[in-house]
PDB file of C-alpha atoms and ligand atoms in Angstrom:
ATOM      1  CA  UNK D   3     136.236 207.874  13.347  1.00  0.00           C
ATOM      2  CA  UNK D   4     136.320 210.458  15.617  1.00  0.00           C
ATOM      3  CA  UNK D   5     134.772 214.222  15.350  1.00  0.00           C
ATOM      4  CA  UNK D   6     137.467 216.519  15.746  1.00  0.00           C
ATOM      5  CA  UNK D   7     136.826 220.163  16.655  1.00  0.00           C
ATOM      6  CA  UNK D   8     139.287 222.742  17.404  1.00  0.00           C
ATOM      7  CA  UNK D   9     138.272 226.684  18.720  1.00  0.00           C
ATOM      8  CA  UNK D  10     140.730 229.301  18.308  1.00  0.00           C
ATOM      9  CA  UNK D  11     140.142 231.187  20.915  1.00  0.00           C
ATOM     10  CA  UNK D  12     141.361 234.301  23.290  1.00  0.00           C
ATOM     11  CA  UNK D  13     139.803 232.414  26.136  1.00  0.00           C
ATOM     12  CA  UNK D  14     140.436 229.028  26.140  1.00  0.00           C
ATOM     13  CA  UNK D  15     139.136 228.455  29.937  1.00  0.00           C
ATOM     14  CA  UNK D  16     135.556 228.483  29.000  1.00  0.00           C
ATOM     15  CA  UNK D  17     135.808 225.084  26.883  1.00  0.00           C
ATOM     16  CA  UNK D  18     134.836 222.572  27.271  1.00  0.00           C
ATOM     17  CA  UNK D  19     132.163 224.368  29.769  1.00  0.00           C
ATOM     18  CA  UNK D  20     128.734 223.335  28.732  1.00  0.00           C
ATOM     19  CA  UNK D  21     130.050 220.664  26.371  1.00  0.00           C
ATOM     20  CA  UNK D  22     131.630 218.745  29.392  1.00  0.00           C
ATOM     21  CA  UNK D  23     128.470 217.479  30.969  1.00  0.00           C
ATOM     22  CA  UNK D  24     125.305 215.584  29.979  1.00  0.00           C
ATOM     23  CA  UNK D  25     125.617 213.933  26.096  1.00  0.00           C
ATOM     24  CA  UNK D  26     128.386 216.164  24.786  1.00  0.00           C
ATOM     25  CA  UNK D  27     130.511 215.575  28.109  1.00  0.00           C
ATOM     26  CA  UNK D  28     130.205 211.464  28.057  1.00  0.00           C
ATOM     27  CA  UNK D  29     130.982 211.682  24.148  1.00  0.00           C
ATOM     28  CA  UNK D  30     133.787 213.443  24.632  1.00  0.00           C
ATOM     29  CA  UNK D  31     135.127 211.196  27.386  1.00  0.00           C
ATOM     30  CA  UNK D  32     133.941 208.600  25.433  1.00  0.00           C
ATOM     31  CA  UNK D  33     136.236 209.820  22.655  1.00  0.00           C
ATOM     32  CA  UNK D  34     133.307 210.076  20.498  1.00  0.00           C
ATOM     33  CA  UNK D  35     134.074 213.433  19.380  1.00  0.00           C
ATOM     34  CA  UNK D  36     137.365 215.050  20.748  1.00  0.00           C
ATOM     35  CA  UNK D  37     137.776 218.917  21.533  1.00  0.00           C
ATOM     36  CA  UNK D  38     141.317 221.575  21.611  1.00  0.00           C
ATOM     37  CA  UNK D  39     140.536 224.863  22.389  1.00  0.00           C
ATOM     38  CA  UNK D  40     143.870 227.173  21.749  1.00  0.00           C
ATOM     39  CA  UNK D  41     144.795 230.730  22.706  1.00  0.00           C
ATOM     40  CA  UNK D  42     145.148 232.770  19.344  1.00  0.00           C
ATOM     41  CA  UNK D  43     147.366 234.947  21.853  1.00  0.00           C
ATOM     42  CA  UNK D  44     150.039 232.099  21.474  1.00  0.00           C
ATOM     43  CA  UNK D  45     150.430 233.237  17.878  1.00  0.00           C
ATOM     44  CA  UNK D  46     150.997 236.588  18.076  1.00  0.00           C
ATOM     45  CA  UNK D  47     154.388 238.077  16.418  1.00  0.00           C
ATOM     46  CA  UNK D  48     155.944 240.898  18.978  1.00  0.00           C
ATOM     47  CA  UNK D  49     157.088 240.783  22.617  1.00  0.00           C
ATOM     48  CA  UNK D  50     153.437 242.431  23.950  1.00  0.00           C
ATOM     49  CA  UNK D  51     151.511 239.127  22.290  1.00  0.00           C
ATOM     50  CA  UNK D  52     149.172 241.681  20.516  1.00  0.00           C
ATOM     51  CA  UNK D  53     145.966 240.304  18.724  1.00  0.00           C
ATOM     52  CA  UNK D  54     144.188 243.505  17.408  1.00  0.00           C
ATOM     53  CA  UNK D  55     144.894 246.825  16.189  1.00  0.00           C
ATOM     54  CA  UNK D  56     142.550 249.557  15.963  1.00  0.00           C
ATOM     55  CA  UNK D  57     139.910 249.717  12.768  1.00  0.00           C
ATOM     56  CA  UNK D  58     140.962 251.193   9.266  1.00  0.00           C
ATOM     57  CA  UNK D  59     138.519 254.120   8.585  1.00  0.00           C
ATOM     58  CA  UNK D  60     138.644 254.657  12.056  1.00  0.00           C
ATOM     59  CA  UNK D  61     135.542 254.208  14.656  1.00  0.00           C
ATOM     60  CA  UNK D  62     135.099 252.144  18.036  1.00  0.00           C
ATOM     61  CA  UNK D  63     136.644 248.779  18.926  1.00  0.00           C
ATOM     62  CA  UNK D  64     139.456 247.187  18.235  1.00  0.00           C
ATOM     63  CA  UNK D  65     139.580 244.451  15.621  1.00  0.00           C
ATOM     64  CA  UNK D  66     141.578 241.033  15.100  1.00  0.00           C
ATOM     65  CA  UNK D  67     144.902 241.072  13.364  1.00  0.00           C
ATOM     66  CA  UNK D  68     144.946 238.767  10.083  1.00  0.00           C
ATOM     67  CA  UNK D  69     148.995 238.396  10.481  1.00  0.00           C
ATOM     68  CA  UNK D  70     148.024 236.307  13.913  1.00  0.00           C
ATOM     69  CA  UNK D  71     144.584 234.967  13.098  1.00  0.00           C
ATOM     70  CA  UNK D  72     146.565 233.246   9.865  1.00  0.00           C
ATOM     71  CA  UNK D  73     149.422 231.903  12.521  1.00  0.00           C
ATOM     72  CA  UNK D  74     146.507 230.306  14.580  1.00  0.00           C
ATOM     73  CA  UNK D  75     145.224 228.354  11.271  1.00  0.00           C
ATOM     74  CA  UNK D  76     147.710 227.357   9.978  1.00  0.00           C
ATOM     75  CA  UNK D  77     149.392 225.712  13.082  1.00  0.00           C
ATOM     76  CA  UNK D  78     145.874 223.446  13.152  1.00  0.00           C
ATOM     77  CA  UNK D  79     144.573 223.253   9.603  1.00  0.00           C
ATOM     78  CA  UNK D  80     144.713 219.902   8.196  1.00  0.00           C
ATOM     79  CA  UNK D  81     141.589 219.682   5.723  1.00  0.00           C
ATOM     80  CA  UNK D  82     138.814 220.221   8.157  1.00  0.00           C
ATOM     81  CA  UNK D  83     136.494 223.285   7.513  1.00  0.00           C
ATOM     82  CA  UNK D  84     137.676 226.409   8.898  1.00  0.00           C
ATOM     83  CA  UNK D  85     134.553 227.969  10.456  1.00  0.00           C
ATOM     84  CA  UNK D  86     134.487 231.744  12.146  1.00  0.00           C
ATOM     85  CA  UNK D  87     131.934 232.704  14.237  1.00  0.00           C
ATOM     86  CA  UNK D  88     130.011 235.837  12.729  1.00  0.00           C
ATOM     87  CA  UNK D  89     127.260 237.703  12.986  1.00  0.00           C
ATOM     88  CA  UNK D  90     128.157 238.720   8.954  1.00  0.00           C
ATOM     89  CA  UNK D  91     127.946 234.735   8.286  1.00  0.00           C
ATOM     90  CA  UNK D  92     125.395 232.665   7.213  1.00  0.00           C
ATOM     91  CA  UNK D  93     123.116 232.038   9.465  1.00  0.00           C
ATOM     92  CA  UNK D  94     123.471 228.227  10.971  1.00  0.00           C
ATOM     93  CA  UNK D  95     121.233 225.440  10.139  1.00  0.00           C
ATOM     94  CA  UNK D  96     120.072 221.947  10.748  1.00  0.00           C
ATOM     95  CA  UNK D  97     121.291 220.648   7.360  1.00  0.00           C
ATOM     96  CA  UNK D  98     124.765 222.577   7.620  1.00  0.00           C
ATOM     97  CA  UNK D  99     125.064 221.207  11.058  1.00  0.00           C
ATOM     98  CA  UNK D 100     124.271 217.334   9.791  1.00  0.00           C
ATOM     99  CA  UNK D 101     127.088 218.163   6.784  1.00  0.00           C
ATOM    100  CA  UNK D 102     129.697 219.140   9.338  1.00  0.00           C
ATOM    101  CA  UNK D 103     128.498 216.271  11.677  1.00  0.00           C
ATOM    102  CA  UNK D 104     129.073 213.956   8.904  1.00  0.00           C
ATOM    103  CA  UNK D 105     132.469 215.106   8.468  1.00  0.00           C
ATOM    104  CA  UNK D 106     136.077 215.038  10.094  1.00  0.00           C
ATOM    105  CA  UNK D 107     134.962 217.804  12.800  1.00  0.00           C
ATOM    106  CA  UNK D 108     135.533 221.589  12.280  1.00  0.00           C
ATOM    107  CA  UNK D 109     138.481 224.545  13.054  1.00  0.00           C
ATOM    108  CA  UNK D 110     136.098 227.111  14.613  1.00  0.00           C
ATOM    109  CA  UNK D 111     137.489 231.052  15.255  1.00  0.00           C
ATOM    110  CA  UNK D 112     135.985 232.629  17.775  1.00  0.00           C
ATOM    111  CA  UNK D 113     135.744 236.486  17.560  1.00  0.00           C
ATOM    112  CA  UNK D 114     135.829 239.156  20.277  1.00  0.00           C
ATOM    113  CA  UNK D 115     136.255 242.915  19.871  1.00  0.00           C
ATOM    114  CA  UNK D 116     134.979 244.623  16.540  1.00  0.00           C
ATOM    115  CA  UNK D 117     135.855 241.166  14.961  1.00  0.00           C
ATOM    116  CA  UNK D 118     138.187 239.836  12.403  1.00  0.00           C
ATOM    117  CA  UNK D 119     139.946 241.573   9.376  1.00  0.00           C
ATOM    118  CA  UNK D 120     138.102 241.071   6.815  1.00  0.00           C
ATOM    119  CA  UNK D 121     141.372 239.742   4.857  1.00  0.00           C
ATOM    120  CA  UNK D 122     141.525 236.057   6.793  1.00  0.00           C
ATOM    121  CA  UNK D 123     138.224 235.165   5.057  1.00  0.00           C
ATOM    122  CA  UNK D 124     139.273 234.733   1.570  1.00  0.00           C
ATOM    123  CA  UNK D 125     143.130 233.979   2.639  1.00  0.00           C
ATOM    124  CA  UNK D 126     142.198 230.900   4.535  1.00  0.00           C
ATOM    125  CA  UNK D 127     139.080 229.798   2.979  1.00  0.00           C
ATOM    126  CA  UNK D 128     137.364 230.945   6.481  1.00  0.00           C
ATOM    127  CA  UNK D 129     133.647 230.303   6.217  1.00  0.00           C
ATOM    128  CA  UNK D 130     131.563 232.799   8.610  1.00  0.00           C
ATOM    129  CA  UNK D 131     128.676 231.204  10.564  1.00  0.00           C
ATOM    130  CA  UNK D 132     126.436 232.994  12.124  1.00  0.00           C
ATOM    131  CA  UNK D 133     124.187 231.788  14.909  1.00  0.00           C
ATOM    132  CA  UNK D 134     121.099 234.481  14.548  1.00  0.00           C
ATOM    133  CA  UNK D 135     120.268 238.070  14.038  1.00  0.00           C
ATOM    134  CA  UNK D 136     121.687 239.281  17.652  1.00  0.00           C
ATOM    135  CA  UNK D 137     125.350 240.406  18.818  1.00  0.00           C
ATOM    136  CA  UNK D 138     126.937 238.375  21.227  1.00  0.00           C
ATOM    137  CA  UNK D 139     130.433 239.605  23.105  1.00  0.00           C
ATOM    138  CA  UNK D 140     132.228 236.716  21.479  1.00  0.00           C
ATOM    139  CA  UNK D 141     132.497 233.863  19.010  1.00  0.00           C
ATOM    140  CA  UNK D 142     132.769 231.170  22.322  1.00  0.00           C
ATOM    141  CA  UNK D 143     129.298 230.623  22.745  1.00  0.00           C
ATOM    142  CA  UNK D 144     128.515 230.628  19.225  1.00  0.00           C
ATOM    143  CA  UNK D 145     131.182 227.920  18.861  1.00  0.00           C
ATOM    144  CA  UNK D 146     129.520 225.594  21.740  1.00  0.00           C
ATOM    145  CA  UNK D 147     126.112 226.179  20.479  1.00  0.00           C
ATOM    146  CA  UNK D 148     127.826 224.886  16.414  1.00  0.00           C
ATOM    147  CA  UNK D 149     129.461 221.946  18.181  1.00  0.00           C
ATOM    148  CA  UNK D 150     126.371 221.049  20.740  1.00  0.00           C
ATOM    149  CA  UNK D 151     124.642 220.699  17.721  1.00  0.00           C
ATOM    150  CA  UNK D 152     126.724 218.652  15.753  1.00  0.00           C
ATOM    151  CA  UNK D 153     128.134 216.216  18.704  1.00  0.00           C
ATOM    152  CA  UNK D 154     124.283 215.226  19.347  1.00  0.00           C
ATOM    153  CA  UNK D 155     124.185 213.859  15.929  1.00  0.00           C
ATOM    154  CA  UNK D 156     127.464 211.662  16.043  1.00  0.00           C
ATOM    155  CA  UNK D 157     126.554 207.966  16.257  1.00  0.00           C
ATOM    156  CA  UNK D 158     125.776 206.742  19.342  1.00  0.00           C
ATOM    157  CA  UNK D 159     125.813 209.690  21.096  1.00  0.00           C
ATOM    158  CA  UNK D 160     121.879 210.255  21.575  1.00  0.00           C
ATOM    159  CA  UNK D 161     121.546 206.244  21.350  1.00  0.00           C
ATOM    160  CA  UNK D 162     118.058 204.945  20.239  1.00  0.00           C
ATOM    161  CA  UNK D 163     116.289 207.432  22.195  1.00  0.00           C
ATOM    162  CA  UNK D 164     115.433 209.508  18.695  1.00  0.00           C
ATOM    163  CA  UNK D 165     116.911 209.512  15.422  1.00  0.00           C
ATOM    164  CA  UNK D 166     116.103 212.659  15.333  1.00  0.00           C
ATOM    165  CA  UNK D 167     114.300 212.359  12.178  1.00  0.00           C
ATOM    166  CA  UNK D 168     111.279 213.977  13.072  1.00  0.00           C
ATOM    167  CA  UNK D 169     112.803 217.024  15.246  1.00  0.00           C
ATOM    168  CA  UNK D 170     112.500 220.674  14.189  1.00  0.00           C
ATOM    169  CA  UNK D 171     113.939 221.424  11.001  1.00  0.00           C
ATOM    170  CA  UNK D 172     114.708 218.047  10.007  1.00  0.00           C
ATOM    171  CA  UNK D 173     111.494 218.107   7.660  1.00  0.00           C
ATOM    172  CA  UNK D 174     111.320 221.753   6.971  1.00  0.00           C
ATOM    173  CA  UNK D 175     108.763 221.735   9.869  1.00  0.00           C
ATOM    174  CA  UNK D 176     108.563 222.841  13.798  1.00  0.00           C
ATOM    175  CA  UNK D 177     107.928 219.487  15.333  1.00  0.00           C
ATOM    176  CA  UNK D 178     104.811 219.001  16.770  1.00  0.00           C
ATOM    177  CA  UNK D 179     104.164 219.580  20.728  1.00  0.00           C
ATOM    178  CA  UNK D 180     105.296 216.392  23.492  1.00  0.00           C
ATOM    179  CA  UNK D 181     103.026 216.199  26.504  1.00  0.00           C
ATOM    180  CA  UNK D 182     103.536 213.520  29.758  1.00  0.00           C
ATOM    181  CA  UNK D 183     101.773 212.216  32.702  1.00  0.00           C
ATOM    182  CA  UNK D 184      99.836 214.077  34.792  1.00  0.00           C
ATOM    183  CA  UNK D 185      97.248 213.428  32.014  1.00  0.00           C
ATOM    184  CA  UNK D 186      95.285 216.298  34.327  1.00  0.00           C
ATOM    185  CA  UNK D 187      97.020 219.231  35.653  1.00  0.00           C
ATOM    186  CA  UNK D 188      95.979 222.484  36.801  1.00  0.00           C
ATOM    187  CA  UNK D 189      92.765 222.016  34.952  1.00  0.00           C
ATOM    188  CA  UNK D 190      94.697 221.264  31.514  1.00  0.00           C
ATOM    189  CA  UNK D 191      94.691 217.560  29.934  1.00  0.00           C
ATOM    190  CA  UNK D 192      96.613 215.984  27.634  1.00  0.00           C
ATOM    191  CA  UNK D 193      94.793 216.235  24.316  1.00  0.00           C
ATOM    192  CA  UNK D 194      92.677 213.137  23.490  1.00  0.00           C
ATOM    193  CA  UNK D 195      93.723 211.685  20.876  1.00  0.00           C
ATOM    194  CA  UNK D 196      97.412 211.076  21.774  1.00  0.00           C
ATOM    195  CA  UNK D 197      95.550 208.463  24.804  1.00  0.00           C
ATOM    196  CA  UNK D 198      93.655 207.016  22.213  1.00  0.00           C
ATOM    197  CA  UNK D 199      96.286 204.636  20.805  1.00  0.00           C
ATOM    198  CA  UNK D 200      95.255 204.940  17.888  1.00  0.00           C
ATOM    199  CA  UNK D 201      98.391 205.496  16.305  1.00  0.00           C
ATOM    200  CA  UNK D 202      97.573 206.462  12.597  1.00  0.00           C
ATOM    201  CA  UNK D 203      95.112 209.162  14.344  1.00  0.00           C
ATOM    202  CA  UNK D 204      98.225 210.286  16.038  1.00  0.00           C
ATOM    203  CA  UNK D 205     100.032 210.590  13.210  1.00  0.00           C
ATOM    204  CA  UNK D 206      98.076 212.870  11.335  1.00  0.00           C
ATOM    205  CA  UNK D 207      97.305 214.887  14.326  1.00  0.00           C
ATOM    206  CA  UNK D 208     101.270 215.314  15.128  1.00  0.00           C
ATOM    207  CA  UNK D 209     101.655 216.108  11.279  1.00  0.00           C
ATOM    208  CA  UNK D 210      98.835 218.855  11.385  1.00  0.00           C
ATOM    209  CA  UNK D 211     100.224 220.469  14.626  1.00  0.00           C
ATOM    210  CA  UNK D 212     103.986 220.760  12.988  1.00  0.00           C
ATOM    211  CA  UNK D 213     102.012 222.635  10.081  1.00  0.00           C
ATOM    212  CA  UNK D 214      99.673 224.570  11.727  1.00  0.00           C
ATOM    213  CA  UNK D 215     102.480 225.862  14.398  1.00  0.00           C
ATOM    214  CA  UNK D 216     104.831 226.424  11.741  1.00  0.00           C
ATOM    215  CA  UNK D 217     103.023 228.349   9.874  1.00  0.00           C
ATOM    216  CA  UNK D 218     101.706 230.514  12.991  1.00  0.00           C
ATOM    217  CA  UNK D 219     105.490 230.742  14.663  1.00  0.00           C
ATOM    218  CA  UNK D 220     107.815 230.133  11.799  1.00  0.00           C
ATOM    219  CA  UNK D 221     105.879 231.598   8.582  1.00  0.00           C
ATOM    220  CA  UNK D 222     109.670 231.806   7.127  1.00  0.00           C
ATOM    221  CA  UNK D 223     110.429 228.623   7.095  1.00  0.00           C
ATOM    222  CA  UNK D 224     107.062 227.289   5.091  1.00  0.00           C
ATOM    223  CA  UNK D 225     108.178 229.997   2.772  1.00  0.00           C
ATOM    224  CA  UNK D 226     111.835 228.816   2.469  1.00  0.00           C
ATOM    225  CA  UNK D 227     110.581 225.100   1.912  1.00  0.00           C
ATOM    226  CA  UNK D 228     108.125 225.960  -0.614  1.00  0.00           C
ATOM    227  CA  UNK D 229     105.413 225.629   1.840  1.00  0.00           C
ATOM    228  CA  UNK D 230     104.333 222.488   3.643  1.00  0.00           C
ATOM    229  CA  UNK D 231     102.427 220.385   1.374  1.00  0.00           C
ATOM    230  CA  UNK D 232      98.453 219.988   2.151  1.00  0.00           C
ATOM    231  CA  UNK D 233      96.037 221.814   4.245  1.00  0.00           C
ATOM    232  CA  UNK D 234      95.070 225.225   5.755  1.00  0.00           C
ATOM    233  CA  UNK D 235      95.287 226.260   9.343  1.00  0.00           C
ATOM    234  CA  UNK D 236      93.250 224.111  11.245  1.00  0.00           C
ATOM    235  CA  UNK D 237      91.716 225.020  14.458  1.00  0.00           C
ATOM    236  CA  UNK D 238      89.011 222.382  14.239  1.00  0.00           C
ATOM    237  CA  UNK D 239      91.810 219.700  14.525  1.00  0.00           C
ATOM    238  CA  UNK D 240      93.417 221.569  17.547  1.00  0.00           C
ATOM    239  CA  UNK D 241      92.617 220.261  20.772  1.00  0.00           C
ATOM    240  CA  UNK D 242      93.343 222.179  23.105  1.00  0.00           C
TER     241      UNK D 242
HETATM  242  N1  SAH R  19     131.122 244.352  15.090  1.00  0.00           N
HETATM  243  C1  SAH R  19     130.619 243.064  14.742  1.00  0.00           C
HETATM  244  C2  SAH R  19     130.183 242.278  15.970  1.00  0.00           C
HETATM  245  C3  SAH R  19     131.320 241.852  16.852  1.00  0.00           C
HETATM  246  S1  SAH R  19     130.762 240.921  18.216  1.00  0.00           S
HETATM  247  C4  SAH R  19     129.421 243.243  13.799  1.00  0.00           C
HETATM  248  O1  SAH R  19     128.624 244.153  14.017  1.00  0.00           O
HETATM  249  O2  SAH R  19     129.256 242.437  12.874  1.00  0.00           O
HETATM  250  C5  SAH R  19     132.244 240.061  18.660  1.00  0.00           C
HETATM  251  C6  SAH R  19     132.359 238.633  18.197  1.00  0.00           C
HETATM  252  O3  SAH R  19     131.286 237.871  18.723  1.00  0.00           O
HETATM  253  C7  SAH R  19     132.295 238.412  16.694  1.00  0.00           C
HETATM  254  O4  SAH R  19     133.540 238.573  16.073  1.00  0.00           O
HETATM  255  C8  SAH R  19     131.825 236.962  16.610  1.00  0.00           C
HETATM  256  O5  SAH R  19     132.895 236.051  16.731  1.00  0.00           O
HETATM  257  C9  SAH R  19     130.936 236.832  17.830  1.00  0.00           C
HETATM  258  N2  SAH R  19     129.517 236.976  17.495  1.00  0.00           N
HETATM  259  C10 SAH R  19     128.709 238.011  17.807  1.00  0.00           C
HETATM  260  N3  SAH R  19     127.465 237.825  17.366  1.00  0.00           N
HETATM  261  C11 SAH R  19     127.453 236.624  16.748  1.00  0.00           C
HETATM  262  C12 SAH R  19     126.450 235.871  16.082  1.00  0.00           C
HETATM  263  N4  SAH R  19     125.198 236.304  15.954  1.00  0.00           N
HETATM  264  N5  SAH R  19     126.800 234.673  15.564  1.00  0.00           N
HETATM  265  C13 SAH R  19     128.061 234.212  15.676  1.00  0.00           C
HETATM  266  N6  SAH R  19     129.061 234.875  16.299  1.00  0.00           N
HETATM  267  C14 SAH R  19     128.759 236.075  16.837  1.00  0.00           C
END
């Protein structure tokens, strides 16, 4: 079955971009996962092909007609989540990403201006995604950076290199730091005990590190997971 995504877009030229090389480029020509991007200009109901309008209330910008954002929709929607990129949504995560990956593929809006009227949301069922506290100039890259992450997880796509099991996120938890040959460089080794090949040793060191840094970087996400089971900070078992 193949992951379908379509963007509604006002610039279709930048897809597929950064999706058309490395994993998400074979898959795609692979037919693992297939990808439309579509002007929402095409839709637009009077001779200039307008999109916006000014804002109600008045203030800057210019913001997205419902009328023509409906028009894009419906001319695509066939059951597949209707996603629109913005900064009002929820913010993305790993476990909403493995949903949608699991799925048919997604209809993704891409916003530019002020953004869309607010009416679309609730008309079309239009869930808003956000992909973190910062304004981009448009919904494009937000879409790439929602479908990079789901493509990666479509079978076969990253083969048997990981599973991805034991990534960031997947357990509530930062994953633990990679190091590779040189073992010595610029005065800084590998630390010890992942040449020791000892691999229960390594274990619990890797399982310590994803703690320790999580709770030093990411002290939100031990809070939103209830808090990682087990054990203080521990410098002692930090090599450094
Ligand atoms: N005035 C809006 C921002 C508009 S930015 C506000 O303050 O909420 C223009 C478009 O860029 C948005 O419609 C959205 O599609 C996209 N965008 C900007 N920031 C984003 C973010 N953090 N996540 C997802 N999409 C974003």
């Amino acid at each position: 079955m193949t992951f379908r995504a379509t963007v509604l877009t006002l610039y279709p030229e930048m897809f597929p971009g950064p999706l058309g090389v490395s994993l998400a480029g074979r898959a795609l020509a692979e037919g693992t996962w297939s990808l439309e991007a579509r002007n929402i200009r095409d839709h637009a109901i009077d001779k200039h092909r307008t999109v916006d309008d000014t804002p109600a209330g008045g203030g800057a910008g210019m913001v997205l007609r419902c009328d023509v954002l409906a028009a894009a929709i419906d001319a695509v929607a066939d059951g597949r989540p209707v996603m629109a990129m913005s900064p009002r949504g929820a913010p993305l995560t790993q476990a909403r990403v493995r949903d949608l990956a699991a799925g048919e593929g997604a209809i993704i809006l891409c916003g530019r201006f002020e953004g869309f009227d607010e009416r679309i949301f609730e008309a079309r069922a239009v869930e808003p995604v956000s992909i973190g506290d910062y304004i981009l100039s448009g919904g494009e890259v937000g879409a790439m950076v929602l479908l990079d992450a789901c493509v990666r997880l479509l079978p076969g796509v990253m083969g048997a290199a990981s599973s991805g099991e034991e990534e960031s996120f997947e357990t509530g938890l930062l994953e633990y730091p990679h190091y590779t040959r040189p073992v010595e460089w610029e005065g800084r080794t590998i630390p010890e005990v992942l040449r020791s090949g000892d691999h229960a040793k390594i274990a619990a060191w890797r399982k310590q590190r994803s703690i320790d840094d999580t709770r030093l970087r990411r002290p939100d996400l031990i809070s939103r997971h209830g808090g990682a089971e087990g054990s203080s900070p521990s410098g002692a078992q930090r090599e450094k």
